[in-house]
Coordinates of C-alpha atoms in Angstrom, one line a residue:
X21 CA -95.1 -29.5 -58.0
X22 CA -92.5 -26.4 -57.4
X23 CA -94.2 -26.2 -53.7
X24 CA -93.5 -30.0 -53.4
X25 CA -90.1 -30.2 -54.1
X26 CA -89.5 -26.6 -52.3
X27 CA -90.9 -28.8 -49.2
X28 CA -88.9 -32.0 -49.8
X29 CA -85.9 -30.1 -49.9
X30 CA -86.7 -27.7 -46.5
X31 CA -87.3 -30.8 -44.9
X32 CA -83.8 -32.3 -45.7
X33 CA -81.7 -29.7 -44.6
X34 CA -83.8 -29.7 -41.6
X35 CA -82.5 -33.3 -41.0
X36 CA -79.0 -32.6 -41.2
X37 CA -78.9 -29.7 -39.4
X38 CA -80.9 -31.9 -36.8
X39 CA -78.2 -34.5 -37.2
X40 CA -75.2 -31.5 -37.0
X41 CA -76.6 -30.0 -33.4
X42 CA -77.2 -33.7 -31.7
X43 CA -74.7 -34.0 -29.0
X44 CA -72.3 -36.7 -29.7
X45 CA -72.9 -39.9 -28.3
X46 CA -70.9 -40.7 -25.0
X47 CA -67.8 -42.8 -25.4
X48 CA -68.5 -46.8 -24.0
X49 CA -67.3 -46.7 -20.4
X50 CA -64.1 -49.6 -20.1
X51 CA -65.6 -52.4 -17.4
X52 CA -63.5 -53.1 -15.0
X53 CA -63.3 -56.8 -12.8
X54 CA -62.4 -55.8 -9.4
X55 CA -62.8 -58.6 -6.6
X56 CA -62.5 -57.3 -3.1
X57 CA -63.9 -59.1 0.3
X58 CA -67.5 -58.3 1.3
X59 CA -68.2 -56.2 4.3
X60 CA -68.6 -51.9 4.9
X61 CA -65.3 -51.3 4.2
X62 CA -66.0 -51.0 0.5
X63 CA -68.4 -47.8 1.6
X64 CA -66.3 -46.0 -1.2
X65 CA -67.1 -48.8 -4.2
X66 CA -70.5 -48.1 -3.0
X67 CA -70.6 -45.0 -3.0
X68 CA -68.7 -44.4 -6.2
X69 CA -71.5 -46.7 -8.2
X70 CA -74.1 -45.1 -6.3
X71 CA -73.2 -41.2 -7.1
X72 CA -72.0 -42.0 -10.5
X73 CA -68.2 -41.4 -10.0
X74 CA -67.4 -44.8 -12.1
X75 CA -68.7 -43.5 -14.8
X76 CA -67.9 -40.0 -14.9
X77 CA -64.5 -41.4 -15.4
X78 CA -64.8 -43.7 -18.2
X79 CA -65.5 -46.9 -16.2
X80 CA -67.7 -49.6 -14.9
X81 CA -67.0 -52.2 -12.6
X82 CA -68.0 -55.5 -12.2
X83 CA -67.8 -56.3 -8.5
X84 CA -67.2 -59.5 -7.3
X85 CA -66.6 -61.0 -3.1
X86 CA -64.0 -63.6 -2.7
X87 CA -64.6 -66.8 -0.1
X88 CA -60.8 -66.2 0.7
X89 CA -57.7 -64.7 -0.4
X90 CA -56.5 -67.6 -2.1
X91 CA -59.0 -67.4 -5.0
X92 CA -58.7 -63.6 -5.0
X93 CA -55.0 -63.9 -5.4
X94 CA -55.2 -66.8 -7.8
X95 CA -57.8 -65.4 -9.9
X96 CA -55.7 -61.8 -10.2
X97 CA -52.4 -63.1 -11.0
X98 CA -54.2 -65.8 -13.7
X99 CA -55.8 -62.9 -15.7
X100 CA -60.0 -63.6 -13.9
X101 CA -60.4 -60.2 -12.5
X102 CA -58.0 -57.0 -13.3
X103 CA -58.1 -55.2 -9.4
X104 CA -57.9 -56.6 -6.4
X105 CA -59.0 -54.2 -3.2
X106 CA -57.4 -56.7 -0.7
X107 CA -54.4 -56.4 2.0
X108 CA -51.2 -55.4 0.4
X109 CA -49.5 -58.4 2.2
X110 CA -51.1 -61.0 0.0
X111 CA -49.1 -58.8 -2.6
X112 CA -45.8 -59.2 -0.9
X113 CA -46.7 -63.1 -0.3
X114 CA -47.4 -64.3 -3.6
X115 CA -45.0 -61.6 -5.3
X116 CA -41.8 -63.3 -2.7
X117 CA -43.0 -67.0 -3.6
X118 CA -44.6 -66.9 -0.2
X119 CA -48.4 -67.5 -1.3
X120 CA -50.6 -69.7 0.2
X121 CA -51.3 -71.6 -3.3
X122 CA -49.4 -72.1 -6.4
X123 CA -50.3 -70.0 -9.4
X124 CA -50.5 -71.0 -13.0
X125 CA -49.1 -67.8 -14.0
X126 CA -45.5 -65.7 -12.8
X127 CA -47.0 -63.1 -10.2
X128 CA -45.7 -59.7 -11.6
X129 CA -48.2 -57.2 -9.0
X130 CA -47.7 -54.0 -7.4
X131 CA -49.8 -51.9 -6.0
X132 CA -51.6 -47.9 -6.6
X133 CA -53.3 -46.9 -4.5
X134 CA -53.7 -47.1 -0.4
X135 CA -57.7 -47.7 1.5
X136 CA -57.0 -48.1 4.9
X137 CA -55.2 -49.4 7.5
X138 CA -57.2 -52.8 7.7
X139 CA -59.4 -51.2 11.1
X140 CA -58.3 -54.8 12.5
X141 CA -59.5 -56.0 16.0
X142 CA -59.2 -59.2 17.7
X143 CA -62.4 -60.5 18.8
X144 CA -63.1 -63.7 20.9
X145 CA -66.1 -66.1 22.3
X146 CA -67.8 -63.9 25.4
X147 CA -66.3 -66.3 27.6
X148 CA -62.8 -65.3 26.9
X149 CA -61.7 -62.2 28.5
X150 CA -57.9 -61.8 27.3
X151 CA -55.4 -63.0 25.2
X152 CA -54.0 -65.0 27.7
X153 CA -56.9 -67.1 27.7
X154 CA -56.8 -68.1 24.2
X155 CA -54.1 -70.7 25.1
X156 CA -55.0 -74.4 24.4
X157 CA -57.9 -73.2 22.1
X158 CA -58.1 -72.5 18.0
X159 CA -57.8 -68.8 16.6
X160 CA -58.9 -67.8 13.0
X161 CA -57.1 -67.0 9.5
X162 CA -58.3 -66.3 6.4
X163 CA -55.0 -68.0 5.3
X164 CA -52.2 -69.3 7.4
X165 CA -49.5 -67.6 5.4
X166 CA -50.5 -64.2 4.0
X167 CA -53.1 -61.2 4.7
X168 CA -53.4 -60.1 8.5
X169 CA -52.2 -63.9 9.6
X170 CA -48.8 -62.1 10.5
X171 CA -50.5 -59.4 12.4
X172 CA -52.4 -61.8 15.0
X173 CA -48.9 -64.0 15.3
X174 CA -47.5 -60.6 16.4
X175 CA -50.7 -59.9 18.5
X176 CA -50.4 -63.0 20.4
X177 CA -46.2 -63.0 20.6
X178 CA -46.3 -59.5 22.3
X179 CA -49.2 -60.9 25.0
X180 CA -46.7 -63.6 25.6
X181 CA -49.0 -66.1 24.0
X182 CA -46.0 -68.6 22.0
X183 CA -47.1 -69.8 18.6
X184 CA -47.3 -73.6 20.6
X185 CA -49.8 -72.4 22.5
X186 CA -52.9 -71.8 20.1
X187 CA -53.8 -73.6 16.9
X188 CA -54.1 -71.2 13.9
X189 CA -56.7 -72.5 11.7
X190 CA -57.9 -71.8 8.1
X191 CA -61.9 -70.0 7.8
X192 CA -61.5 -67.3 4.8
X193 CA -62.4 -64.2 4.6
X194 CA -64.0 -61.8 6.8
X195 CA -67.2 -62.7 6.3
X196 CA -66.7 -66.1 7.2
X197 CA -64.7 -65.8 9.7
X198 CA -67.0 -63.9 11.3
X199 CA -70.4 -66.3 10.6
X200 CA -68.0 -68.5 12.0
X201 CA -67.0 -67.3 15.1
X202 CA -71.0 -66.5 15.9
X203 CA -71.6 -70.3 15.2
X204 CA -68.3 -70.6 18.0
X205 CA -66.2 -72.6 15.8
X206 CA -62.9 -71.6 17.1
X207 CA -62.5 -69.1 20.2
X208 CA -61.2 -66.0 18.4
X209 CA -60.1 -64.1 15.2
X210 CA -59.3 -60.3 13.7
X211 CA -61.9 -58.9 12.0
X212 CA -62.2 -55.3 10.0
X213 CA -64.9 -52.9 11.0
X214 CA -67.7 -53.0 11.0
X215 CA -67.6 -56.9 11.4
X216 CA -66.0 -56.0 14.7
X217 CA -68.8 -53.8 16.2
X218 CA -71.5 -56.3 14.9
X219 CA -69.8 -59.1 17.0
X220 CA -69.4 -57.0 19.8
X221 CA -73.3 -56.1 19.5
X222 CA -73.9 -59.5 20.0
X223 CA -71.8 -59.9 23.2
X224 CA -68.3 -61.4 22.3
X225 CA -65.4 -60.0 23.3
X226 CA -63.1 -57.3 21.8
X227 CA -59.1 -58.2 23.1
X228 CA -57.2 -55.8 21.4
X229 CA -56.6 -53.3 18.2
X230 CA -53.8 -53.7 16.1
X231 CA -52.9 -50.1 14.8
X232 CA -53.1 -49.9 18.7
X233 CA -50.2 -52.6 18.7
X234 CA -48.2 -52.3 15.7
X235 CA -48.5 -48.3 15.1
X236 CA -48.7 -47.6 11.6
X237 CA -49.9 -50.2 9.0
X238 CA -50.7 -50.1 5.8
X239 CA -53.7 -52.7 5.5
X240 CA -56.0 -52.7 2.0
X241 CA -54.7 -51.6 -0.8
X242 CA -55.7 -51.5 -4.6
X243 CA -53.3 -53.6 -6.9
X244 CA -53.1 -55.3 -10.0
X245 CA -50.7 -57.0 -12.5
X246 CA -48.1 -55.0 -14.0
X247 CA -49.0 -55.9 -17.3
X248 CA -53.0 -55.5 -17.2
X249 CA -52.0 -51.7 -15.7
X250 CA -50.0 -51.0 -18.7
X251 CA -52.4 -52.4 -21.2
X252 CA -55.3 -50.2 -19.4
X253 CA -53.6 -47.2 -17.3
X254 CA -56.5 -44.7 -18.6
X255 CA -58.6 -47.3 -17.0
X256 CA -56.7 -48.1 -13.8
X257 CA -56.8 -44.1 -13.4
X258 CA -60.5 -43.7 -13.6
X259 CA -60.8 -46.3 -11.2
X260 CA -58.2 -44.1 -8.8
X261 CA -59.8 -40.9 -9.5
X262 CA -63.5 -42.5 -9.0
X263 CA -62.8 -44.2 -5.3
X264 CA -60.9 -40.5 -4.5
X265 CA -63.8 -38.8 -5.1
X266 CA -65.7 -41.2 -3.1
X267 CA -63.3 -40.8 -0.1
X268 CA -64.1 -37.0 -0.4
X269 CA -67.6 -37.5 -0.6
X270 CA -67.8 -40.1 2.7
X271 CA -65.8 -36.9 4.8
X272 CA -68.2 -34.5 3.7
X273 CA -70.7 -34.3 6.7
X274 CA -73.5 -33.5 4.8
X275 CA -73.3 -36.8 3.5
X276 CA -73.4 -38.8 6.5
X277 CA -77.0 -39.8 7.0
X278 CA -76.7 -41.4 2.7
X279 CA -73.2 -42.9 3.9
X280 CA -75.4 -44.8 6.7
X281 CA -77.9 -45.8 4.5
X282 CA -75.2 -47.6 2.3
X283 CA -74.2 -49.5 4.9
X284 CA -77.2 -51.1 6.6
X285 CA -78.2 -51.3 2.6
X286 CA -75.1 -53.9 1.7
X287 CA -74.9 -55.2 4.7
X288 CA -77.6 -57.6 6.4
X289 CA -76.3 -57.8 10.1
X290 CA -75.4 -54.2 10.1
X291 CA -78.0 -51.6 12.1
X292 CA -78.7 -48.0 11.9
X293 CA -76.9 -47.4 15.2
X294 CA -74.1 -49.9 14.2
X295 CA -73.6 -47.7 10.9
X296 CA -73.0 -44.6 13.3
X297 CA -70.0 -46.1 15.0
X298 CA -68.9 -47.7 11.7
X299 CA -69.0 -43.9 9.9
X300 CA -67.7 -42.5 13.1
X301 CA -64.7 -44.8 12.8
X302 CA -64.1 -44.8 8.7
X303 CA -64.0 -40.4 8.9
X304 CA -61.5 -40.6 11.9
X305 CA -58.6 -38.1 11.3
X306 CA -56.0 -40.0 12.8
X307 CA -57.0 -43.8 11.3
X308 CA -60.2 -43.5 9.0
X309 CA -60.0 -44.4 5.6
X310 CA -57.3 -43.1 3.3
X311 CA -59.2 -39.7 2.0
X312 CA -55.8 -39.3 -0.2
X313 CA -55.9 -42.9 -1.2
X314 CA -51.9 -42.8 -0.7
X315 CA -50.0 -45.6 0.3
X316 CA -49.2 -45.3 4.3
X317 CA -45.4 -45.9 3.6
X318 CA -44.9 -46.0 7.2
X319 CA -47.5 -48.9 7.2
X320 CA -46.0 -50.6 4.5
X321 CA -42.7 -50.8 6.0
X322 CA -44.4 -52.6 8.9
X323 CA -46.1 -54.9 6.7
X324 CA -42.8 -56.0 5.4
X325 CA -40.8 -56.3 9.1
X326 CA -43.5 -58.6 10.2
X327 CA -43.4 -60.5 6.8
X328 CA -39.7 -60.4 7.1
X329 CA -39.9 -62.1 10.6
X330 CA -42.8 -65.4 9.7
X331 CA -42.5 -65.3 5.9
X332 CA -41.4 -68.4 4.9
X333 CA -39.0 -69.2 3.1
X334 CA -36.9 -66.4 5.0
X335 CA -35.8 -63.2 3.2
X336 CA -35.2 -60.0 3.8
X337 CA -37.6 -57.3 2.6
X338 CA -36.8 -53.8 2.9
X339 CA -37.1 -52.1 -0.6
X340 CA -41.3 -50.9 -0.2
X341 CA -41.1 -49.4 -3.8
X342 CA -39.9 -53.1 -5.0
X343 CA -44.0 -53.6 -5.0
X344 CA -45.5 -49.6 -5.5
X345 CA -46.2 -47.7 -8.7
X346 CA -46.0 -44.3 -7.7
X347 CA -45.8 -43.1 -11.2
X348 CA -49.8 -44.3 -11.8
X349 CA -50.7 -42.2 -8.8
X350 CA -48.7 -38.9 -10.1
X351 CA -50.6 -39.4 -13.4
X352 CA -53.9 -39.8 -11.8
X353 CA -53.7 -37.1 -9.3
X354 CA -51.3 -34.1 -10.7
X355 CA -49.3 -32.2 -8.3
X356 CA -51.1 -34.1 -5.3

């Protein structure tokens, strides 16, 4: 009986200290709703899932592509998704009363963190060989008002191409507008890399680049409502912290041939010698993707000029911090 109980007892202490050396269990990671537009520009999203970078920092996300930037706008400002990875104009737009749609809720938006500078390249039918050419025929928009809409007005201005001369048309995001402009719906439209390379692989025509153009400009860009970043800041920094990691992860060399992979993986149109150009072009030092994931104020300021000059109604817009949280960024990245 003695040996009994001696045993009984042995084996509960065993259980606790069992219970005292088992490693806490890991904190739930916070999900996050970011909507973004489809396409190999969201390389660091996939790599960030892919290597685990979400979660080391205390989130998950819940990716979702927008047809157009009218439901990605829409569904930010109304509370649907809590980041949008999307041009920082639509920002501006929406923010100025200058959106393409009306909104249910007050847009209150500013933006954290900087992707790139949109890698945008008017593209056209085979047939047509320069801008001039495009007179009489239909060019591409996502939207007519906001995004990179601006940026192909100032395209066609400085070819001497007036705005009477082409028909802008509505065909949503880059995806589409691409699908589209295989199927020859309209004679020519920007797209991003590597949307821009696939097209050319297939024998239409490459007119001009806009960073070429413009100079500086800041394209993508994370944002998110001012009051979902206050209500979730740890959150809204893992996500920051996550996609920088990614950024240094795409730059390392060693990493190119998994980098490739990831693209010709999320992508069905995209080829192994496609992905080349497409990683060649993303780790460019002079206009890859943002490996700091600052905002190109520099770009920005352009972004605002040309929205100055066809935003309508009119206004002027030169106060860049009016739509920037530098503060979040400080937070995320000390002393960077």
């Amino acid at each position: 009986m003695k040996l009994f109980m001696l045993t009984a007892v042995l084996f509960l202490v065993g259980l606790g200290t069992a219970a005292q050396t088992q490693p806490a269990p890991a904190p739930a990671l916070r999900t996050v709703n970011v909507i973004t537009f489809g396409g190999g520009v969201n390389l660091p999203i996939f790599v960030a899932q892919r290597q685990g970078f979400f979660a080391k920092h205390g989130v998950e996300i819940n990716l979702r592509y927008t047809p157009s930037s009218v439901y990605l706008m829409t569904g930010l400002i109304e509370g649907r998704f809590d980041i949008a990875s999307a041009a920082i104009d639509n920002l501006v737009a929406y923010q100025e009363g200058q959106g393409e749609a009306p909104t249910k809720v007050t847009p209150d938006l500013v933006a954290f963190m900087g992707l790139e500078n949109g890698f945008l390249n008017l593209v056209a039918l085979p047939e047509v060989k320069s801008v001039a050419d495009l007179r009489g025929k239909d060019v591409a928009v996502d939207a007519l008002t906001t995004g990179f809409a601006f940026v192909l007005h100032e395209m066609m201005a400085r070819a001497g191409v007036n705005e009477s001369d082409v028909k802008y048309v509505r065909a949503g995001g880059t995806p589409l507008r691409y699908a589209a402009l295989l199927e020859r719906k309209f004679a020519a439209t920007l797209l991003s890399t590597p949307f821009d390379l696939q097209a050319e692989a297939k024998g239409f025509t490459r007119l001009g680049n806009a960073t070429d153009l413009l100079g500086a400009y800041q394209g993508r860009a994370a944002f998110a409502m001012r009051g979902w970043l206050k209500d979730n800041e740890a959150a809204a920094i893992g996500f920051m912290r996550a996609i920088r990691e990614a950024m240094e992860w795409i730059y390392d060399p060693q990493n190119r041939d998994i980098a490739e992979a990831l693209l010709v993986a999320n992508d069905r149109d995209m080829t192994p010698a496609l992905a080349k150009k497409t990683y060649d072009m993303f780790v460019d030092k002079k206009g890859g993707l943002y490996r700091d994931g600052k905002i190109d104020m520099d770009g920005f300021k352009v972004v605002l000029a040309l929205r100055a000059k066809y935003g309508q109604p009119k206004k002027d817009l030169n106060d860049p911090m009016k739509y920037i949280d530098l503060e979040l960024y400080r937070k995320a990245f000390p002393g960077k």
